[in-house]
């Protein structure tokens, strides 16, 4: 994990250019799909009875968060429910709706997030042991990276055991939220998408030869196709670094890779194409491209 953080830091300072080789396709691969989901679940041993102290902590996080302006947070609605409560927090023009429930997530919700994550078995077990949760959803016109920054700032201010993200098939333990899941704007540098936490990396073993398809989930929230790379077992860290660089490049340079595009990065040559096998299995019903990676001789 520390090596991946180091990679993120190196990516922020490099000026390497990626050439797609061909113009983007005129068709939108996301046309007709539902809007991407921007929601999280914060997990607890016991449901917090109120939001005392949360707004002050949130304002402290927003000072350095990669968000425009520093509008103070405000609690504009609080509704006790027969079971749990509902609240609405504003940050500038953006609304975050919180729905607190004194119950754990369903088995399906835990499977889609905690089970598929790449955290240790001990960390996963601690999150599965939760007994209450707060569902957070965001209503805003902010771009995707700022929307998720706001959601993770609110979740972090709640001091949870951890956070689950079913769209990304991922979760983040509470002690990793501040360092890994919440982008901060420092020194005018580009605020990178924390791909490790905001998207998912799934592994599908190909029965033919034992190789693994490393496949992303959650790129669609940024208007980018998910990616799949066929590689030997044990290539997970290289896959995470590769996908992180490709998502941040596409997002910050306004590119969308498509079938037939090529790119060069870090001495590696890549070619993007439509899947030729297991397409439905790899894609999960979302736009996806396979990446062929050629390393320097």
mmCIF file of C-alpha atoms in Angstrom:
data_model
loop_
_atom_site.group_PDB
_atom_site.id
_atom_site.type_symbol
_atom_site.label_atom_id
_atom_site.label_comp_id
_atom_site.label_asym_id
_atom_site.label_seq_id
_atom_site.Cartn_x
_atom_site.Cartn_y
_atom_site.Cartn_z
ATOM 1 C CA UNK A 1 0.000 0.000 0.000
ATOM 2 C CA UNK A 2 2.814 2.417 0.809
ATOM 3 C CA UNK A 3 4.413 1.733 -2.575
ATOM 4 C CA UNK A 4 1.151 2.635 -4.282
ATOM 5 C CA UNK A 5 0.983 5.919 -2.353
ATOM 6 C CA UNK A 6 4.533 6.637 -3.474
ATOM 7 C CA UNK A 7 3.478 5.954 -7.052
ATOM 8 C CA UNK A 8 0.619 8.448 -6.727
ATOM 9 C CA UNK A 9 3.080 11.094 -5.569
ATOM 10 C CA UNK A 10 5.387 10.420 -8.515
ATOM 11 C CA UNK A 11 2.462 10.599 -10.935
ATOM 12 C CA UNK A 12 1.524 14.064 -9.661
ATOM 13 C CA UNK A 13 4.912 15.490 -10.553
ATOM 14 C CA UNK A 14 5.639 13.893 -13.900
ATOM 15 C CA UNK A 15 4.944 15.475 -17.261
ATOM 16 C CA UNK A 16 4.883 12.313 -19.359
ATOM 17 C CA UNK A 17 2.404 12.466 -22.249
ATOM 18 C CA UNK A 18 0.121 9.673 -23.364
ATOM 19 C CA UNK A 19 -0.738 9.625 -27.065
ATOM 20 C CA UNK A 20 -3.971 7.839 -27.906
ATOM 21 C CA UNK A 21 -2.970 7.603 -31.545
ATOM 22 C CA UNK A 22 -6.474 8.102 -32.942
ATOM 23 C CA UNK A 23 -9.279 10.572 -32.383
ATOM 24 C CA UNK A 24 -11.956 9.642 -29.832
ATOM 25 C CA UNK A 25 -14.980 7.826 -31.206
ATOM 26 C CA UNK A 26 -17.943 10.155 -31.846
ATOM 27 C CA UNK A 27 -20.385 7.781 -30.091
ATOM 28 C CA UNK A 28 -20.868 7.881 -26.345
ATOM 29 C CA UNK A 29 -20.363 4.402 -24.824
ATOM 30 C CA UNK A 30 -22.410 5.472 -21.790
ATOM 31 C CA UNK A 31 -25.484 6.556 -23.765
ATOM 32 C CA UNK A 32 -28.612 4.848 -22.460
ATOM 33 C CA UNK A 33 -27.029 3.743 -19.175
ATOM 34 C CA UNK A 34 -28.429 4.999 -15.851
ATOM 35 C CA UNK A 35 -26.696 7.902 -14.134
ATOM 36 C CA UNK A 36 -23.719 6.760 -12.049
ATOM 37 C CA UNK A 37 -24.383 6.264 -8.356
ATOM 38 C CA UNK A 38 -22.776 8.584 -5.829
ATOM 39 C CA UNK A 39 -23.478 7.108 -2.420
ATOM 40 C CA UNK A 40 -21.541 5.540 0.448
ATOM 41 C CA UNK A 41 -22.325 3.687 3.663
ATOM 42 C CA UNK A 42 -20.478 4.558 6.885
ATOM 43 C CA UNK A 43 -20.290 1.647 9.355
ATOM 44 C CA UNK A 44 -20.538 1.742 13.179
ATOM 45 C CA UNK A 45 -20.735 -0.512 16.211
ATOM 46 C CA UNK A 46 -23.594 1.692 17.470
ATOM 47 C CA UNK A 47 -25.567 4.281 15.511
ATOM 48 C CA UNK A 48 -24.532 7.834 16.513
ATOM 49 C CA UNK A 49 -27.551 9.460 18.215
ATOM 50 C CA UNK A 50 -26.824 12.855 16.663
ATOM 51 C CA UNK A 51 -24.255 14.798 14.636
ATOM 52 C CA UNK A 52 -22.650 16.655 17.545
ATOM 53 C CA UNK A 53 -19.088 17.519 16.635
ATOM 54 C CA UNK A 54 -19.428 16.256 13.062
ATOM 55 C CA UNK A 55 -19.870 19.677 11.425
ATOM 56 C CA UNK A 56 -16.809 21.104 13.188
ATOM 57 C CA UNK A 57 -14.705 18.127 12.086
ATOM 58 C CA UNK A 58 -16.106 18.424 8.558
ATOM 59 C CA UNK A 59 -15.203 22.130 8.358
ATOM 60 C CA UNK A 60 -11.660 21.222 9.405
ATOM 61 C CA UNK A 61 -11.422 18.618 6.645
ATOM 62 C CA UNK A 62 -12.852 20.981 4.023
ATOM 63 C CA UNK A 63 -10.065 23.520 4.622
ATOM 64 C CA UNK A 64 -7.579 21.295 2.743
ATOM 65 C CA UNK A 65 -9.974 19.140 0.706
ATOM 66 C CA UNK A 66 -9.762 19.336 -3.081
ATOM 67 C CA UNK A 67 -13.008 21.293 -3.382
ATOM 68 C CA UNK A 68 -13.705 24.798 -4.720
ATOM 69 C CA UNK A 69 -14.165 27.365 -1.967
ATOM 70 C CA UNK A 70 -14.434 26.658 1.733
ATOM 71 C CA UNK A 71 -18.134 27.074 2.480
ATOM 72 C CA UNK A 72 -18.936 26.027 6.065
ATOM 73 C CA UNK A 73 -21.095 22.964 6.580
ATOM 74 C CA UNK A 74 -24.586 23.423 8.008
ATOM 75 C CA UNK A 75 -27.211 21.030 9.350
ATOM 76 C CA UNK A 76 -30.437 22.131 7.654
ATOM 77 C CA UNK A 77 -32.721 19.202 8.507
ATOM 78 C CA UNK A 78 -32.939 16.539 11.228
ATOM 79 C CA UNK A 79 -35.814 14.047 11.357
ATOM 80 C CA UNK A 80 -36.151 11.298 13.981
ATOM 81 C CA UNK A 81 -37.617 8.157 12.417
ATOM 82 C CA UNK A 82 -39.395 5.187 14.005
ATOM 83 C CA UNK A 83 -36.100 3.361 13.417
ATOM 84 C CA UNK A 84 -33.050 5.608 13.120
ATOM 85 C CA UNK A 85 -32.970 9.161 11.785
ATOM 86 C CA UNK A 86 -32.517 11.280 8.664
ATOM 87 C CA UNK A 87 -30.483 14.457 8.268
ATOM 88 C CA UNK A 88 -29.446 16.884 5.538
ATOM 89 C CA UNK A 89 -26.103 18.700 5.555
ATOM 90 C CA UNK A 90 -25.231 21.496 3.136
ATOM 91 C CA UNK A 91 -21.777 22.552 1.992
ATOM 92 C CA UNK A 92 -22.224 25.601 -0.197
ATOM 93 C CA UNK A 93 -24.849 24.686 -2.837
ATOM 94 C CA UNK A 94 -24.348 20.926 -2.345
ATOM 95 C CA UNK A 95 -26.616 18.681 -0.264
ATOM 96 C CA UNK A 96 -25.561 15.492 1.497
ATOM 97 C CA UNK A 97 -28.434 13.376 2.808
ATOM 98 C CA UNK A 98 -27.676 11.038 5.705
ATOM 99 C CA UNK A 99 -29.967 8.172 6.698
ATOM 100 C CA UNK A 100 -28.936 6.512 9.967
ATOM 101 C CA UNK A 101 -30.066 2.937 10.665
ATOM 102 C CA UNK A 102 -29.322 0.828 13.797
ATOM 103 C CA UNK A 103 -28.890 -2.247 11.613
ATOM 104 C CA UNK A 104 -25.994 -3.748 9.626
ATOM 105 C CA UNK A 105 -25.884 -3.731 5.850
ATOM 106 C CA UNK A 106 -27.530 -6.671 4.105
ATOM 107 C CA UNK A 107 -25.409 -9.696 3.228
ATOM 108 C CA UNK A 108 -25.624 -8.697 -0.443
ATOM 109 C CA UNK A 109 -24.391 -5.159 0.266
ATOM 110 C CA UNK A 110 -21.472 -6.493 2.304
ATOM 111 C CA UNK A 111 -20.608 -9.020 -0.379
ATOM 112 C CA UNK A 112 -20.604 -6.371 -3.115
ATOM 113 C CA UNK A 113 -18.258 -4.114 -1.152
ATOM 114 C CA UNK A 114 -16.320 -5.726 1.706
ATOM 115 C CA UNK A 115 -15.930 -9.214 0.182
ATOM 116 C CA UNK A 116 -14.590 -7.963 -3.161
ATOM 117 C CA UNK A 117 -12.159 -5.466 -1.635
ATOM 118 C CA UNK A 118 -8.422 -6.108 -1.402
ATOM 119 C CA UNK A 119 -8.017 -5.333 2.298
ATOM 120 C CA UNK A 120 -6.729 -7.996 4.685
ATOM 121 C CA UNK A 121 -9.042 -10.685 6.056
ATOM 122 C CA UNK A 122 -8.725 -9.105 9.528
ATOM 123 C CA UNK A 123 -9.756 -5.674 8.243
ATOM 124 C CA UNK A 124 -12.674 -7.158 6.334
ATOM 125 C CA UNK A 125 -13.824 -9.104 9.402
ATOM 126 C CA UNK A 126 -13.787 -5.930 11.524
ATOM 127 C CA UNK A 127 -15.998 -4.137 9.012
ATOM 128 C CA UNK A 128 -18.384 -7.076 8.722
ATOM 129 C CA UNK A 129 -18.820 -6.975 12.496
ATOM 130 C CA UNK A 130 -20.557 -3.575 12.344
ATOM 131 C CA UNK A 131 -24.073 -3.292 13.765
ATOM 132 C CA UNK A 132 -25.257 0.068 12.403
ATOM 133 C CA UNK A 133 -24.736 2.220 9.337
ATOM 134 C CA UNK A 134 -25.357 5.674 7.873
ATOM 135 C CA UNK A 135 -26.251 5.863 4.183
ATOM 136 C CA UNK A 136 -24.833 9.021 2.533
ATOM 137 C CA UNK A 137 -25.999 10.336 -0.831
ATOM 138 C CA UNK A 138 -24.992 13.550 -2.565
ATOM 139 C CA UNK A 139 -27.068 16.051 -4.545
ATOM 140 C CA UNK A 140 -24.760 18.454 -6.323
ATOM 141 C CA UNK A 141 -23.644 19.838 -9.671
ATOM 142 C CA UNK A 142 -19.993 19.265 -8.799
ATOM 143 C CA UNK A 143 -17.888 17.089 -11.144
ATOM 144 C CA UNK A 144 -17.443 13.436 -10.122
ATOM 145 C CA UNK A 145 -14.092 13.811 -8.347
ATOM 146 C CA UNK A 146 -15.366 16.703 -6.210
ATOM 147 C CA UNK A 147 -18.645 14.893 -5.485
ATOM 148 C CA UNK A 148 -16.755 11.904 -4.090
ATOM 149 C CA UNK A 149 -14.369 14.192 -2.201
ATOM 150 C CA UNK A 150 -17.367 15.788 -0.484
ATOM 151 C CA UNK A 151 -18.957 12.421 0.320
ATOM 152 C CA UNK A 152 -15.724 11.045 1.759
ATOM 153 C CA UNK A 153 -15.170 14.237 3.767
ATOM 154 C CA UNK A 154 -18.591 13.854 5.399
ATOM 155 C CA UNK A 155 -18.013 10.134 5.975
ATOM 156 C CA UNK A 156 -14.582 10.777 7.512
ATOM 157 C CA UNK A 157 -16.034 13.421 9.855
ATOM 158 C CA UNK A 158 -18.423 10.777 11.216
ATOM 159 C CA UNK A 159 -15.460 8.756 12.598
ATOM 160 C CA UNK A 160 -16.811 5.414 11.317
ATOM 161 C CA UNK A 161 -15.340 1.923 11.502
ATOM 162 C CA UNK A 162 -15.086 2.172 7.744
ATOM 163 C CA UNK A 163 -16.921 3.067 4.561
ATOM 164 C CA UNK A 164 -18.379 0.813 1.865
ATOM 165 C CA UNK A 165 -18.868 1.713 -1.794
ATOM 166 C CA UNK A 166 -20.979 -0.808 -3.682
ATOM 167 C CA UNK A 167 -20.562 0.965 -7.029
ATOM 168 C CA UNK A 168 -16.800 0.482 -6.793
ATOM 169 C CA UNK A 169 -17.007 -3.010 -5.214
ATOM 170 C CA UNK A 170 -14.766 -1.645 -2.476
ATOM 171 C CA UNK A 171 -14.518 -0.415 1.092
ATOM 172 C CA UNK A 172 -12.084 1.645 3.180
ATOM 173 C CA UNK A 173 -11.259 0.992 6.865
ATOM 174 C CA UNK A 174 -11.748 4.021 9.094
ATOM 175 C CA UNK A 175 -8.066 4.446 9.909
ATOM 176 C CA UNK A 176 -7.229 4.731 6.193
ATOM 177 C CA UNK A 177 -9.866 7.300 5.217
ATOM 178 C CA UNK A 178 -7.926 10.480 5.897
ATOM 179 C CA UNK A 179 -4.664 9.401 4.261
ATOM 180 C CA UNK A 180 -5.918 7.352 1.319
ATOM 181 C CA UNK A 181 -9.521 8.248 0.430
ATOM 182 C CA UNK A 182 -9.711 12.030 0.893
ATOM 183 C CA UNK A 183 -7.818 14.089 -1.737
ATOM 184 C CA UNK A 184 -6.273 17.274 -0.421
ATOM 185 C CA UNK A 185 -5.263 20.344 -2.396
ATOM 186 C CA UNK A 186 -1.711 21.208 -1.394
ATOM 187 C CA UNK A 187 0.694 23.651 -2.988
ATOM 188 C CA UNK A 188 -1.393 24.073 -6.124
ATOM 189 C CA UNK A 189 -0.605 20.509 -7.248
ATOM 190 C CA UNK A 190 -3.084 18.452 -9.224
ATOM 191 C CA UNK A 191 -5.435 16.555 -6.871
ATOM 192 C CA UNK A 192 -5.284 12.986 -8.127
ATOM 193 C CA UNK A 193 -8.182 10.552 -8.009
ATOM 194 C CA UNK A 194 -7.366 8.006 -5.249
ATOM 195 C CA UNK A 195 -8.093 5.050 -7.523
ATOM 196 C CA UNK A 196 -7.161 2.545 -4.810
ATOM 197 C CA UNK A 197 -10.186 3.632 -2.729
ATOM 198 C CA UNK A 198 -12.660 5.177 -5.161
ATOM 199 C CA UNK A 199 -12.699 2.296 -7.652
ATOM 200 C CA UNK A 200 -12.445 -1.467 -7.387
ATOM 201 C CA UNK A 201 -9.929 -4.015 -8.667
ATOM 202 C CA UNK A 202 -11.458 -7.441 -9.240
ATOM 203 C CA UNK A 203 -9.637 -10.643 -10.205
ATOM 204 C CA UNK A 204 -11.092 -13.236 -12.570
ATOM 205 C CA UNK A 205 -9.014 -16.392 -13.116
ATOM 206 C CA UNK A 206 -9.018 -17.583 -16.719
ATOM 207 C CA UNK A 207 -9.475 -21.367 -16.722
ATOM 208 C CA UNK A 208 -7.449 -21.935 -19.916
ATOM 209 C CA UNK A 209 -3.987 -21.088 -18.605
ATOM 210 C CA UNK A 210 -4.340 -19.904 -15.009
ATOM 211 C CA UNK A 211 -3.718 -16.246 -15.847
ATOM 212 C CA UNK A 212 -5.810 -13.525 -14.231
ATOM 213 C CA UNK A 213 -7.987 -10.808 -15.680
ATOM 214 C CA UNK A 214 -7.454 -7.775 -13.427
ATOM 215 C CA UNK A 215 -10.608 -5.746 -13.958
ATOM 216 C CA UNK A 216 -11.771 -2.356 -12.671
ATOM 217 C CA UNK A 217 -15.127 -1.261 -11.327
ATOM 218 C CA UNK A 218 -16.271 2.327 -10.778
ATOM 219 C CA UNK A 219 -14.515 4.025 -13.708
ATOM 220 C CA UNK A 220 -17.979 4.632 -15.165
ATOM 221 C CA UNK A 221 -18.664 7.275 -12.492
ATOM 222 C CA UNK A 222 -15.956 9.380 -14.154
ATOM 223 C CA UNK A 223 -17.337 8.820 -17.655
ATOM 224 C CA UNK A 224 -14.552 6.357 -18.536
ATOM 225 C CA UNK A 225 -14.771 2.698 -19.566
ATOM 226 C CA UNK A 226 -13.621 0.103 -17.080
ATOM 227 C CA UNK A 227 -10.421 -1.717 -18.001
ATOM 228 C CA UNK A 228 -9.339 -5.369 -17.962
ATOM 229 C CA UNK A 229 -5.749 -6.625 -18.205
ATOM 230 C CA UNK A 230 -4.801 -10.296 -18.636
ATOM 231 C CA UNK A 231 -1.611 -10.951 -16.671
ATOM 232 C CA UNK A 232 0.138 -13.617 -14.606
ATOM 233 C CA UNK A 233 -0.964 -14.354 -11.049
ATOM 234 C CA UNK A 234 0.686 -11.919 -8.631
ATOM 235 C CA UNK A 235 0.482 -8.871 -10.912
ATOM 236 C CA UNK A 236 -2.040 -7.063 -8.724
ATOM 237 C CA UNK A 237 0.220 -4.205 -7.656
ATOM 238 C CA UNK A 238 1.309 -3.492 -11.229
ATOM 239 C CA UNK A 239 -2.353 -3.607 -12.309
ATOM 240 C CA UNK A 240 -3.317 -1.108 -9.583
ATOM 241 C CA UNK A 241 -0.556 1.311 -10.634
ATOM 242 C CA UNK A 242 -1.404 0.904 -14.322
ATOM 243 C CA UNK A 243 -5.131 1.505 -13.873
ATOM 244 C CA UNK A 244 -4.502 4.426 -11.525
ATOM 245 C CA UNK A 245 -2.314 6.172 -14.105
ATOM 246 C CA UNK A 246 -4.767 5.503 -16.940
ATOM 247 C CA UNK A 247 -7.815 6.769 -15.033
ATOM 248 C CA UNK A 248 -6.086 9.933 -13.834
ATOM 249 C CA UNK A 249 -4.709 10.636 -17.325
ATOM 250 C CA UNK A 250 -8.104 10.231 -18.985
ATOM 251 C CA UNK A 251 -9.925 12.294 -16.373
ATOM 252 C CA UNK A 252 -7.531 15.213 -16.015
ATOM 253 C CA UNK A 253 -6.734 15.469 -19.747
ATOM 254 C CA UNK A 254 -10.326 14.985 -20.927
ATOM 255 C CA UNK A 255 -9.620 11.782 -22.844
ATOM 256 C CA UNK A 256 -11.696 8.630 -23.252
ATOM 257 C CA UNK A 257 -9.851 5.555 -24.476
ATOM 258 C CA UNK A 258 -11.663 3.561 -27.164
ATOM 259 C CA UNK A 259 -11.168 0.465 -29.301
ATOM 260 C CA UNK A 260 -7.974 0.824 -31.378
ATOM 261 C CA UNK A 261 -6.316 3.474 -29.211
ATOM 262 C CA UNK A 262 -2.672 3.010 -28.248
ATOM 263 C CA UNK A 263 -0.647 4.663 -25.501
ATOM 264 C CA UNK A 264 2.881 4.740 -24.101
ATOM 265 C CA UNK A 265 3.589 5.255 -20.426
ATOM 266 C CA UNK A 266 6.538 4.404 -18.216
ATOM 267 C CA UNK A 267 8.261 2.533 -21.048
ATOM 268 C CA UNK A 268 5.206 0.357 -21.587
ATOM 269 C CA UNK A 269 3.201 0.269 -24.829
ATOM 270 C CA UNK A 270 -0.527 -0.338 -24.468
ATOM 271 C CA UNK A 271 -3.286 -1.130 -26.905
ATOM 272 C CA UNK A 272 -6.991 -0.894 -26.040
ATOM 273 C CA UNK A 273 -9.640 -3.095 -27.638
ATOM 274 C CA UNK A 274 -13.053 -4.610 -27.124
ATOM 275 C CA UNK A 275 -12.995 -7.895 -25.174
ATOM 276 C CA UNK A 276 -12.756 -10.992 -27.331
ATOM 277 C CA UNK A 277 -13.709 -13.422 -24.556
ATOM 278 C CA UNK A 278 -15.761 -13.394 -21.347
ATOM 279 C CA UNK A 279 -17.030 -9.924 -22.277
ATOM 280 C CA UNK A 280 -20.231 -10.051 -20.231
ATOM 281 C CA UNK A 281 -18.399 -11.609 -17.277
ATOM 282 C CA UNK A 282 -15.664 -8.949 -17.273
ATOM 283 C CA UNK A 283 -17.869 -5.936 -17.942
ATOM 284 C CA UNK A 284 -20.678 -6.436 -15.456
ATOM 285 C CA UNK A 285 -22.935 -4.827 -18.064
ATOM 286 C CA UNK A 286 -20.839 -1.645 -18.278
ATOM 287 C CA UNK A 287 -18.496 -0.304 -20.992
ATOM 288 C CA UNK A 288 -15.117 -2.046 -20.763
ATOM 289 C CA UNK A 289 -11.887 -2.285 -22.749
ATOM 290 C CA UNK A 290 -9.089 -4.808 -22.521
ATOM 291 C CA UNK A 291 -5.534 -3.499 -22.243
ATOM 292 C CA UNK A 292 -2.653 -5.306 -23.925
ATOM 293 C CA UNK A 293 0.581 -4.238 -22.239
ATOM 294 C CA UNK A 294 3.997 -4.660 -23.818
ATOM 295 C CA UNK A 295 6.992 -4.089 -21.589
ATOM 296 C CA UNK A 296 10.324 -2.834 -22.923
ATOM 297 C CA UNK A 297 12.736 -5.574 -23.949
#
